Every structure is written in C-alpha cells, then in structure tokens.
Coordinates of C-alpha atoms and ligand atoms in Angstrom, one line a residue:
M1 CA -6.8 34.9 26.7
G2 CA -7.4 32.8 23.3
H3 CA -4.9 29.7 23.3
V4 CA -2.7 28.8 19.9
T5 CA -1.9 24.8 19.4
L6 CA 0.6 24.1 16.8
V7 CA -0.5 20.6 15.1
G8 CA 1.2 18.5 13.0
A9 CA -1.4 17.0 10.4
G10 CA 1.0 13.8 9.3
P11 CA 1.3 13.2 5.5
G12 CA -1.1 13.0 3.6
D13 CA -2.8 9.8 4.9
P14 CA -5.8 10.9 7.5
G15 CA -5.8 8.0 9.0
L16 CA -1.8 9.4 10.5
L17 CA -2.7 12.4 11.6
T18 CA -2.4 11.7 16.2
V19 CA -5.8 11.0 18.5
K20 CA -4.4 14.3 20.3
G21 CA -4.2 16.6 16.9
R22 CA -7.8 14.8 15.9
Q23 CA -9.8 16.0 19.1
A24 CA -7.4 20.0 18.8
I25 CA -9.5 20.3 15.5
A26 CA -12.7 19.5 16.8
E27 CA -12.4 21.7 19.7
A28 CA -10.9 24.7 17.6
D29 CA -12.4 28.3 17.1
V30 CA -9.7 29.2 13.8
V31 CA -7.8 27.1 11.6
V32 CA -4.8 28.0 9.9
Y33 CA -3.9 25.6 7.6
D34 CA -1.0 24.8 4.6
R35 CA -1.1 23.5 1.2
L36 CA -0.1 20.0 2.0
V37 CA -3.1 19.7 4.1
G38 CA -5.6 17.5 3.0
P39 CA -9.2 17.8 2.6
E40 CA -10.6 15.0 5.1
I41 CA -8.1 16.2 8.1
L42 CA -9.9 19.9 6.2
A43 CA -13.4 18.6 6.9
L44 CA -12.8 17.2 10.4
M45 CA -12.7 21.6 11.1
P46 CA -16.4 21.9 12.7
N47 CA -18.7 23.8 10.9
R48 CA -18.1 27.0 13.4
A49 CA -14.7 27.5 12.8
E50 CA -13.0 30.5 10.8
Q51 CA -11.1 28.4 8.1
I52 CA -7.7 30.5 7.4
D53 CA -5.5 29.7 4.1
V54 CA -1.6 29.6 4.3
G55 CA -1.2 27.8 2.2
K56 CA 2.5 28.0 0.8
R57 CA 3.5 27.3 -3.2
S58 CA 7.0 26.7 -3.4
S59 CA 8.8 30.0 -5.3
H60 CA 5.7 32.0 -4.4
H61 CA 4.3 32.9 -0.8
P62 CA 0.1 33.6 -0.9
V63 CA 1.0 34.4 3.2
P64 CA 4.3 35.7 4.5
Q65 CA 6.1 34.0 7.3
W66 CA 5.6 37.5 9.5
R67 CA 2.2 38.2 8.3
I68 CA 1.0 34.0 10.2
N69 CA 2.5 34.9 13.1
E70 CA 0.4 38.1 13.2
I71 CA -2.4 36.8 12.1
L72 CA -1.9 33.6 15.5
L73 CA -1.6 36.2 18.0
E74 CA -4.6 38.2 16.9
K75 CA -6.8 35.2 16.7
A76 CA -5.5 34.7 20.0
R77 CA -5.5 37.9 20.9
E78 CA -9.2 37.9 20.6
G79 CA -9.4 35.5 23.3
K80 CA -9.7 32.1 20.3
R81 CA -8.7 28.8 20.4
V82 CA -6.3 28.7 17.8
V83 CA -5.0 25.7 15.8
R84 CA -2.2 25.7 13.3
L85 CA -2.5 23.3 10.9
K86 CA 1.0 22.4 8.9
G87 CA 1.8 19.4 6.9
G88 CA 3.9 16.7 8.7
D89 CA 5.9 17.7 11.9
C90 CA 5.2 20.9 12.6
F91 CA 8.8 21.2 13.9
L92 CA 10.9 19.4 10.7
F93 CA 11.0 21.9 8.0
G94 CA 7.7 23.7 9.2
R95 CA 9.0 26.6 11.0
G96 CA 7.1 25.9 14.0
G97 CA 8.7 27.3 16.1
E98 CA 9.2 30.9 14.1
E99 CA 5.7 30.8 14.9
L100 CA 6.0 30.4 18.8
E101 CA 8.7 33.9 19.0
L102 CA 6.4 35.6 18.8
L103 CA 3.1 34.0 21.1
E104 CA 6.0 33.4 23.7
E105 CA 7.1 37.3 23.5
N106 CA 3.3 38.4 24.2
G107 CA 2.5 35.9 26.3
I108 CA 0.0 33.8 24.3
P109 CA -0.2 30.5 26.0
F110 CA 0.3 27.8 23.4
D111 CA 0.8 23.7 23.0
V112 CA 2.2 21.9 20.5
V113 CA 0.5 18.4 19.1
P114 CA 3.5 17.0 16.9
G115 CA 2.5 15.4 13.2
V116 CA 4.0 12.2 11.5
T117 CA 6.6 13.1 9.6
S118 CA 7.2 12.5 6.0
A119 CA 10.5 11.9 6.4
L120 CA 10.4 8.6 8.2
S121 CA 6.1 7.6 7.1
V122 CA 7.1 8.2 3.9
P123 CA 9.7 5.8 3.4
A124 CA 7.9 3.4 5.3
Y125 CA 4.8 3.5 2.7
A126 CA 7.8 2.8 0.0
G127 CA 8.4 -0.3 1.9
I128 CA 11.9 1.5 2.7
P129 CA 12.5 1.6 6.6
V130 CA 14.5 4.4 7.4
T131 CA 17.5 2.6 9.4
H132 CA 17.9 -1.6 9.0
R133 CA 20.7 -3.2 11.4
D134 CA 22.4 -5.2 8.2
F135 CA 22.5 -2.1 6.7
T136 CA 22.7 1.3 8.3
S137 CA 22.7 3.2 12.1
S138 CA 21.9 6.5 11.4
V139 CA 19.5 8.6 9.6
H140 CA 19.8 11.8 8.5
I141 CA 17.0 14.5 7.7
I142 CA 18.0 17.8 5.3
T143 CA 16.4 20.0 3.2
G144 CA 16.8 20.1 -0.2
H145 CA 15.4 23.7 -0.7
A146 CA 18.6 25.8 -1.9
K147 CA 19.1 29.1 -0.7
K148 CA 18.3 32.7 -3.0
N149 CA 21.3 32.2 -5.2
G150 CA 20.6 28.5 -5.9
E151 CA 23.3 27.4 -3.6
L152 CA 22.4 24.4 -1.4
H153 CA 23.9 24.3 1.6
I154 CA 25.3 20.9 2.6
D155 CA 27.8 19.2 4.0
F156 CA 28.7 16.3 1.4
D157 CA 31.8 14.9 2.8
A158 CA 29.8 14.7 6.5
L159 CA 26.9 13.3 4.8
V160 CA 29.1 10.2 2.8
R161 CA 31.9 9.7 6.2
H162 CA 28.7 8.9 8.6
G163 CA 27.4 6.4 6.1
G164 CA 23.5 7.1 7.3
T165 CA 20.3 6.9 5.4
L166 CA 19.8 9.8 4.1
V167 CA 16.6 12.1 3.8
F168 CA 15.8 15.1 1.4
L169 CA 12.9 17.2 2.0
M170 CA 11.6 19.9 -0.8
S171 CA 14.5 18.2 -3.0
V172 CA 13.0 17.2 -6.4
T173 CA 14.4 20.4 -8.5
S174 CA 17.8 20.5 -5.9
T175 CA 18.1 16.5 -6.6
P176 CA 20.4 16.2 -9.3
H177 CA 23.0 18.5 -7.4
I178 CA 22.2 16.5 -4.3
L179 CA 23.2 12.9 -6.4
N180 CA 26.5 14.8 -8.2
G181 CA 27.6 16.8 -4.9
L182 CA 27.0 12.5 -3.0
M183 CA 29.4 11.0 -5.6
Q184 CA 32.1 14.1 -5.8
A185 CA 32.1 13.4 -2.0
G186 CA 32.7 9.8 -2.3
M187 CA 29.7 8.4 -3.1
P188 CA 29.7 4.6 -4.6
P189 CA 26.9 5.7 -7.9
E190 CA 25.7 1.9 -7.4
L191 CA 24.4 2.6 -3.8
P192 CA 20.2 2.5 -4.0
A193 CA 18.6 5.5 -4.1
A194 CA 14.4 6.7 -4.2
M195 CA 11.7 9.3 -5.1
V196 CA 9.4 8.9 -3.2
E197 CA 6.0 11.2 -4.5
R198 CA 2.8 11.8 -2.7
G199 CA 3.7 9.6 -0.3
T200 CA 0.7 8.0 1.6
L201 CA -1.9 9.5 -0.6
P202 CA -3.9 6.5 -3.0
R203 CA -1.5 8.5 -6.1
Q204 CA 1.7 7.3 -4.9
R205 CA 4.7 7.6 -6.6
K206 CA 8.1 6.0 -6.3
L207 CA 11.3 4.8 -8.3
V208 CA 14.1 2.8 -7.4
A209 CA 17.2 3.1 -8.4
T210 CA 20.8 4.2 -7.9
V211 CA 22.5 7.6 -6.8
G212 CA 23.8 7.3 -10.2
T213 CA 20.7 6.2 -12.4
L214 CA 17.7 8.2 -9.9
A215 CA 18.2 12.2 -11.5
Q216 CA 17.5 10.7 -15.3
R217 CA 14.5 8.4 -14.2
M218 CA 13.0 11.2 -12.4
R219 CA 13.2 13.7 -15.3
E220 CA 11.8 10.4 -17.8
E221 CA 8.9 10.2 -15.1
G222 CA 7.8 13.3 -14.1
I223 CA 8.4 13.9 -10.5
K224 CA 6.7 16.5 -9.1
S225 CA 6.4 18.0 -5.5
P226 CA 5.5 16.9 -2.6
A227 CA 7.8 14.3 -3.3
I228 CA 11.2 13.0 -0.8
L229 CA 14.5 11.7 -1.4
I230 CA 15.5 8.2 0.5
V231 CA 19.6 8.1 -0.3
G232 CA 21.2 4.6 1.3
A233 CA 21.3 0.8 0.8
V234 CA 18.2 0.5 2.8
C235 CA 16.5 1.8 -0.3
A236 CA 17.3 -2.1 -1.6
L237 CA 14.8 -3.6 0.6
S238 CA 11.6 -1.4 -1.4
D239 CA 10.8 -4.5 -3.3
R240 CA 10.3 -6.9 -0.5
F241 CA 8.7 -4.5 1.4
D242 CA 6.3 -3.2 -0.6
W243 CA 2.7 -3.6 1.1
Y244 CA 0.9 -0.2 0.1
D245 CA 1.5 -0.5 -3.4
A246 CA 0.0 -4.2 -3.3
L247 CA -3.1 -3.5 -1.7
P248 CA -5.7 -4.9 -3.6
L249 CA -7.3 -1.3 -4.6
H250 CA -4.3 0.6 -5.6
G251 CA -4.7 2.5 -8.6
V252 CA -8.7 2.5 -8.2
T253 CA -10.3 5.5 -8.5
V254 CA -14.0 5.3 -6.6
A255 CA -16.0 8.1 -6.1
V256 CA -18.2 7.7 -3.4
T257 CA -22.0 9.5 -2.7
R258 CA -23.1 8.6 0.1
P259 CA -23.9 11.8 2.7
R260 CA -21.1 12.5 4.7
Q261 CA -22.3 11.6 8.2
R262 CA -22.9 7.3 7.1
A263 CA -19.5 7.3 4.5
G264 CA -17.3 6.4 7.4
T265 CA -17.8 2.8 7.5
L266 CA -17.5 2.6 3.3
T267 CA -14.9 4.9 2.5
G268 CA -12.7 4.5 5.6
R269 CA -12.8 0.7 4.1
L270 CA -11.9 0.9 0.5
R271 CA -9.2 3.6 1.5
A272 CA -7.8 0.9 3.6
L273 CA -7.5 -1.2 1.0
G274 CA -5.6 1.3 -0.8
A275 CA -8.5 3.6 -3.4
D276 CA -8.2 6.9 -4.1
V277 CA -11.7 7.6 -2.8
I278 CA -13.5 10.8 -3.8
S279 CA -16.0 12.0 -0.9
Y280 CA -19.0 12.9 -3.3
P281 CA -22.4 13.5 -0.8
C282 CA -24.6 14.9 -3.6
I283 CA -27.9 14.4 -1.2
E284 CA -28.4 15.7 1.7
T285 CA -32.1 15.3 4.1
Q286 CA -34.2 17.7 5.1
D287 CA -37.2 17.8 7.8
I288 CA -40.4 18.5 6.3
W289 CA -41.7 20.5 8.7
P290 CA -44.1 22.0 10.2
N291 CA -46.0 18.9 9.0
L292 CA -49.4 18.3 10.2
P293 CA -50.1 15.2 8.3
V294 CA -47.5 13.1 10.6
V295 CA -48.0 15.4 13.5
E296 CA -51.9 14.0 12.8
A297 CA -50.7 10.1 12.5
L298 CA -48.4 10.5 15.6
A299 CA -51.8 11.5 18.1
S300 CA -52.9 9.0 16.6
L301 CA -51.1 5.9 16.3
E302 CA -53.0 3.4 17.6
Q303 CA -54.9 3.1 14.6
Y304 CA -51.8 1.5 13.1
S305 CA -50.3 -1.6 13.3
W306 CA -47.7 -1.6 11.2
L307 CA -45.0 1.0 11.0
V308 CA -42.6 1.2 8.1
L309 CA -39.3 2.9 7.5
T310 CA -36.9 3.2 4.1
S311 CA -34.2 4.9 5.2
P312 CA -31.8 5.7 8.3
A313 CA -32.4 9.1 8.0
G314 CA -36.3 8.4 8.0
V315 CA -35.1 6.8 11.7
D316 CA -33.4 10.2 12.6
T317 CA -36.4 12.4 11.7
L318 CA -38.7 10.6 13.5
A319 CA -37.3 10.2 16.1
R320 CA -37.0 14.3 16.3
L321 CA -40.5 14.3 15.5
L322 CA -41.4 12.4 18.1
E323 CA -39.0 14.7 20.8
A324 CA -40.8 18.0 19.3
A325 CA -44.0 15.3 20.2
D326 CA -42.9 15.5 23.7
M327 CA -42.9 11.5 22.8
D328 CA -40.3 8.5 22.4
A329 CA -40.0 5.2 21.5
R330 CA -42.7 3.7 24.5
S331 CA -45.7 5.5 21.9
L332 CA -44.1 2.7 19.4
A333 CA -44.6 -0.1 21.0
H334 CA -47.4 -1.5 19.6
L335 CA -45.9 -1.5 16.5
K336 CA -44.5 -3.9 14.0
L337 CA -41.8 -2.4 12.4
A338 CA -40.8 -2.8 9.0
V339 CA -37.8 -2.1 7.2
I340 CA -35.6 -1.8 4.4
G341 CA -31.9 -1.9 4.5
A342 CA -29.4 -3.1 7.3
G343 CA -28.1 0.7 7.8
T344 CA -31.8 1.2 8.6
A345 CA -32.5 -1.6 11.0
K346 CA -28.8 -0.8 12.3
K347 CA -30.4 2.9 13.3
L348 CA -33.9 1.6 14.8
R349 CA -31.4 -0.9 17.3
E350 CA -29.3 2.1 18.7
R351 CA -32.8 3.9 19.4
G352 CA -33.5 0.7 21.2
L353 CA -36.3 -0.9 19.1
R354 CA -35.4 -3.4 17.0
A355 CA -37.4 -4.6 13.5
D356 CA -40.2 -6.8 12.7
Y357 CA -39.4 -7.8 8.9
I358 CA -36.3 -6.7 6.9
P359 CA -36.5 -7.8 3.3
D360 CA -33.6 -9.6 2.1
G361 CA -33.2 -7.1 -1.2
Y362 CA -32.5 -3.8 -0.3
D363 CA -35.9 -2.4 -2.0
S364 CA -39.0 -1.1 -2.1
I365 CA -41.0 -4.0 -3.7
Q366 CA -40.1 -6.8 -2.0
L367 CA -40.3 -5.0 1.4
A368 CA -44.5 -4.7 -0.6
E369 CA -44.4 -8.4 -1.5
G370 CA -43.3 -9.5 2.7
L371 CA -45.9 -7.1 4.1
I372 CA -49.0 -8.0 1.3
R373 CA -47.7 -11.4 2.9
L374 CA -47.6 -10.2 6.4
V375 CA -50.4 -8.0 7.6
R376 CA -53.4 -9.5 8.7
E377 CA -56.7 -8.8 8.1
G378 CA -57.9 -5.1 10.0
E379 CA -54.5 -4.4 10.3
R380 CA -53.5 -0.5 9.1
V381 CA -49.8 0.3 8.1
L382 CA -48.1 4.0 8.6
L383 CA -45.3 4.2 6.0
L384 CA -43.1 6.9 7.0
R385 CA -40.8 7.8 4.0
A386 CA -38.9 10.4 2.0
E387 CA -40.8 12.9 -0.5
I388 CA -40.1 11.3 -3.4
G389 CA -39.8 7.8 -2.0
S390 CA -40.7 4.2 -4.6
P391 CA -43.7 4.5 -5.7
E392 CA -43.9 0.4 -5.7
L393 CA -44.5 0.4 -2.8
P394 CA -48.0 2.9 -1.6
A395 CA -49.0 0.9 -5.2
R396 CA -48.5 -3.1 -4.4
L397 CA -50.4 -1.9 -0.9
A398 CA -53.4 -0.2 -2.7
E399 CA -53.4 -3.5 -5.5
A400 CA -53.7 -5.6 -2.2
C401 CA -56.0 -3.8 -0.6
I402 CA -54.2 -3.1 2.5
P403 CA -54.9 0.2 4.6
F404 CA -51.9 2.1 5.4
D405 CA -51.3 6.1 5.4
D406 CA -47.6 7.7 3.3
I407 CA -46.4 10.8 4.5
A408 CA -43.8 12.3 3.9
I409 CA -41.5 13.0 6.7
Y410 CA -38.2 14.3 5.2
R411 CA -37.1 15.5 1.3
T412 CA -33.8 15.7 -0.6
I413 CA -32.0 18.0 -1.3
Y414 CA -29.3 17.1 -4.7
R415 CA -26.2 18.7 -4.6
N416 CA -22.5 19.2 -4.8
E417 CA -19.7 22.2 -4.7
R418 CA -17.4 20.2 -6.3
S419 CA -20.2 19.1 -9.2
E420 CA -17.7 20.7 -11.9
E421 CA -14.7 19.0 -11.0
L422 CA -16.2 15.8 -11.2
A423 CA -17.9 15.8 -14.7
E424 CA -14.0 17.1 -15.4
Q425 CA -12.8 14.5 -14.3
L426 CA -15.2 11.7 -15.3
A427 CA -14.9 12.7 -18.6
R428 CA -11.4 11.9 -18.6
G429 CA -12.2 9.0 -17.1
A430 CA -10.6 9.6 -14.2
I431 CA -12.8 8.0 -11.9
D432 CA -12.9 3.8 -12.0
Y433 CA -16.2 3.4 -9.7
V434 CA -19.0 5.7 -8.2
T435 CA -20.9 3.5 -5.5
F436 CA -24.3 3.6 -4.6
T437 CA -25.9 2.5 -1.7
S438 CA -29.8 3.5 -3.0
A439 CA -31.4 4.6 -6.3
S440 CA -32.4 7.7 -4.6
T441 CA -28.2 8.4 -4.8
V442 CA -28.4 7.4 -8.2
R443 CA -30.8 10.4 -8.8
G444 CA -28.8 12.6 -7.0
F445 CA -25.6 12.2 -8.6
V446 CA -26.9 12.5 -11.7
Q447 CA -29.0 15.7 -11.2
S448 CA -26.5 16.8 -8.3
L449 CA -23.7 17.0 -12.1
P450 CA -24.1 19.6 -14.8
A451 CA -26.7 18.2 -17.9
G452 CA -24.6 15.8 -20.3
A453 CA -22.0 14.6 -17.6
A454 CA -20.2 11.6 -18.9
L455 CA -21.8 8.8 -17.0
T456 CA -20.2 6.0 -19.2
G457 CA -16.8 5.8 -18.5
C458 CA -17.3 4.9 -15.0
T459 CA -18.5 1.5 -13.1
A460 CA -22.0 2.3 -10.7
L461 CA -21.2 -0.2 -7.8
C462 CA -24.5 -0.3 -6.6
I463 CA -26.3 -1.8 -3.5
G464 CA -29.3 -3.8 -4.6
A465 CA -31.8 -4.8 -7.8
C466 CA -33.4 -1.2 -7.5
T467 CA -30.1 1.0 -7.3
E468 CA -29.3 -1.2 -10.2
Q469 CA -31.8 -0.7 -12.0
A470 CA -31.9 4.0 -11.8
A471 CA -28.0 3.6 -12.4
R472 CA -27.9 1.4 -15.5
E473 CA -31.3 3.9 -17.0
A474 CA -28.3 6.7 -16.5
G475 CA -26.3 5.4 -18.6
M476 CA -24.1 3.7 -16.2
R477 CA -22.4 0.2 -16.1
T478 CA -23.5 -1.4 -13.3
I479 CA -22.2 -4.2 -10.4
T480 CA -24.1 -5.1 -7.8
A481 CA -23.4 -6.3 -4.3
A482 CA -24.8 -10.2 -3.7
N483 CA -26.8 -8.7 -0.6
A484 CA -27.3 -5.6 0.5
T485 CA -24.1 -4.4 3.2
I486 CA -21.2 -2.6 2.7
D487 CA -19.5 -5.5 2.9
A488 CA -20.7 -7.0 0.2
M489 CA -20.3 -4.3 -1.6
I490 CA -16.8 -4.4 -1.1
D491 CA -16.0 -7.8 -2.0
T492 CA -17.6 -7.1 -5.7
L493 CA -15.2 -4.1 -5.6
L494 CA -12.4 -6.7 -4.8
E495 CA -13.5 -9.2 -7.6
H496 CA -14.7 -6.5 -10.3
A497 CA -11.6 -4.7 -9.8
G498 CA -9.8 -8.0 -9.7
N499 CA -10.2 -8.9 -13.0
K500 CA -9.5 -6.2 -14.2
Ligands
SAH601 N1 7.0 19.2 8.3 C1 6.6 18.5 7.4 C2 8.2 18.8 6.1 C3 7.4 19.7 5.5 S1 8.3 20.4 3.9 C4 7.1 17.6 7.8 O1 7.3 16.9 9.1 O2 6.5 16.1 7.0 C5 7.4 20.3 3.0 C6 8.5 19.0 1.8 O3 8.1 18.1 3.0 C7 7.8 18.7 0.9 O4 8.9 19.0 -0.6 C8 8.4 17.3 0.5 O5 10.1 17.0 0.4 C9 8.2 16.7 2.4 N2 6.4 16.1 1.6 C10 5.1 16.8 2.5 N3 4.8 15.3 3.0 C11 5.1 14.9 1.5 C12 4.1 13.3 0.5 N4 3.3 12.8 0.7 N5 5.2 13.1 -0.3 C13 6.2 12.6 0.0 N6 6.8 14.2 0.6 C14 6.2 14.9 1.3

C-alpha cells in the first residue's frame, strides 16, 4: 500500500521549505505539484521520482481538482510514496482538505507537512508584522477570489468592526472592490494598506499606500498575481522594517554557472544577500572509462613523486578510479600532492589527504611555476586532469625538463536545457552578472549558448586571472576576485554592485 504526504512548499523563497517537507520530497516516488512551487524546490526531487505538473492558472485549470484527487489515489494504490506539493501551506486556501477526503474514503494512509503560508510570510518579507500590540490584536485571512458571477462573499461590516489586520489572498483583480467595500462599511480611507507581489522572491515588489489610494497605485504599477493585499495600521511599519528590499544585492540578477553539485554555497550566499540567482550549470563532468593509461599509471605509482589534481571533479574521479582498481588513499602515501584551488584542496581533505602545494592564484601557470621550484632532480610528476586541460601546465613542465605523464581522467560536456531562455535574458540585458569559477566554465557557458548570444551586456565575475582572460576573450566585461575563494568573489561582487 502506498502513502500520500501533503507538503506545503512555502511562499517561494526555497529556504522557507520546512526540514520535514524537504525530507518527504527526497524520499518520494511521485511528486504532484502546483504552479506556485519554485524551480529550486522542484530541483530537490530525486531523479527517479515521477513528476506530475498539475499547475493551476487562474481562470483556466489544466488539471481539474477531481482529477488531481484521482491521481493521488491511483499512484498510492500502485504502492508509491506520493508527495503532493502545494504553494504556501497545504490547507490555507490550498484545497488540501478535498484531496484528503478521497484518500480517507479509500483507506489510503496519509500525513500532512504544513508549510509557511504566504499570508504571514509575505507581509514579514515586506517589513509588516501582521499583529503588533500598539496597533491590533487580531489578523484575518480572507480569500479575494470571486464566485463565478463575479460576486465577493465578504462580510465587510464584520471585518471593519473587528479592527484587525486584514490579509487578502487571490485578490489582484478584486482589490478595487474589496477596498470600496471596506470604505463603504466605514473604514477610514487614510488607513494604511499594502500590496506585495511575488513576496519572498528576489523580484518582490511592494506598494504601500492607503485604503483610498492603493487601487489607483496598483493600476499604475501594473501589479500581477501572485500578490497579497494587506490592510491595517501595521502597514505603516513597512518602511522602518524594510529588511528584505534593503539587502545589498536586491534587484541584482546573477547567473551561476557552477555544476549543480558544487553551486550550493555560492548560490545560497548570493540569495541570502538578496540576489536573484539563476542557476545555469553548463558543465557536466564524465569519467573517461575504460582508461588504459590511468590503469597503468595507478599500477606503477611508485615511479612518481608528485601527483597533480586541478579540480574537485578530478579528486572525485580519482577516488572512483582507485576504488575500481581495488586500491585506496594509502597507495598515494608516498606522493606529494599539488592542487589548484582551495576547493580541490578541501575535496582532498574530505578524503583524508592534505595538499602539499596550492598556488595562491587559481591557475595552471602558477601551479607550473611552483612545481618547477619544488620538484627535485629525478622526480616524476603525474598529472590527472580534464581531457582539455590548460596546455600551459605540460608546456612549462616540458620546458623546465621535468619528467611527467599527463593523463586525462574526465571530460567535460557543455550543455544546459535552458540555454535559449538564458540567451533571451542576456539579450534583454536582464542578467547583471555571470559567475565563473574556472576558464573551462567560461568556455562551457559560451558553448552551451546558441551561436551569437549577446555577451556584452553582462559582467563576468571571475575567480582568477585565467578565468578572467577567458571571459575577456569571450567578449564580456570582467571583475575578478582578489583571491581564489567564493568569499572573495562575493566581496568583489558586493563592491562592484554597490558602486553602480
Ligand atoms: N496555500 C497558499 C495560498 C494559495 S492561494 C499559502 O498558504 O500561501 C494563492 C494565493 O496566495 C495567491 O493568489 C496570492 O494571493 C498568495 N500568494 C502565494 N504565494 C505568494 C507570493 N510569493 N507572493 C504574494 N502572494 C502569494
């Protein structure tokens, strides 16, 4: 027998998904999701999971509710672990109750993971506490969705009499009627009111006005769904508590090109600073296998004194190669390890190995220069790298008469399914920065895009000199981190964005 978990995905900011919700998604066989669930949360679905988009758009429903209920039942009867993923909280105007009825009638086990509702979190991201002892002691959450005949079923007199903060969901089209209804029931037109569009998301927009003026302001600004309407004296606090719009990278769009597995910290840090981050991994690495040269090299490691690894991917591939050869890190005990980049060194440490040499700069020229200084007479170097690694490293070692073997252990593939969309955004000037953590990501980025994509409108944020050069050659403006770390990249970006 299967099982259904209703999960509230939160209002948009992926950080507002609950720990329990995240876990349920990771364990799901089938995920049935709505339109308001963002791409970062959908990316948490395991690859094996079946994904069913039942996204509802207002005024036309691609999948009717009765059919959604049936899908949940059918999948659970197949013995699947089903996650029903919904925007915000699953029960607050989420029809979660209707979905449970059919399951309960059929004896399907289910549970519920409540979500952070937009009704409370969107005001919070707009600097509006929904209650405050000095202003109000209650909050009312109301749907602004009209019945088929356009009629609103709202008891305006009761709402005005209570004097609590009013939060209206699904109210973009009905806001003028709601505000009129409130004024007719005696609400003073000068009472503060606010509209927040795409709350908790990097493109959040808010309008703070009054009950009398908000409808006009909304029309001028062209506010669209999803948005919520908040009415009450607490809206006046919005400017003082405006923490989200005040984040240093608010309004800045950054495309992150790191491979998905390693984008974590950079993406998270940028988001925390308020940036609109577009995840655009365009490089995938693939082990080269079968690989006779590396099998031979691993079988005769005693001939080498140095092992050079130039990327975190190389460390991972090496670990798999050792495993395949029935070996482990102890076979490397006699080798001195030279790496490029703090990330590569960190990957090694995770495997219980310390790098003996890491050049300050993030590039192979500096690595070559360091090796030329350090490698002694009679010592041989093993380079385990990407198929199209920088030619500088072997060239300089050869020039310095250092014996070495250069073996390709992985290759990079350049692609991203959303390249057309990104090219269109670049052409519109909608992307301010693109981050690059290696020269090969620059090449990957350019190759993944359709030919002739507009690269002159964005600024490349580069981790080091080689990367910078590659970005310049591709026609981009560049800014470059002071040293090869994510921290330094972020400092450089903050400084540059702050001066603009
Ligand atoms: N169950 C959801 C609400 C579903 S109704 C929850 O608990 O949040 C859909 C309405 O929610 C939208 O019309 C809009 O009014 C509101 N909403 C959802 N996400 C929003 C967001 N990020 N910003 C503003 N309003 C949002």
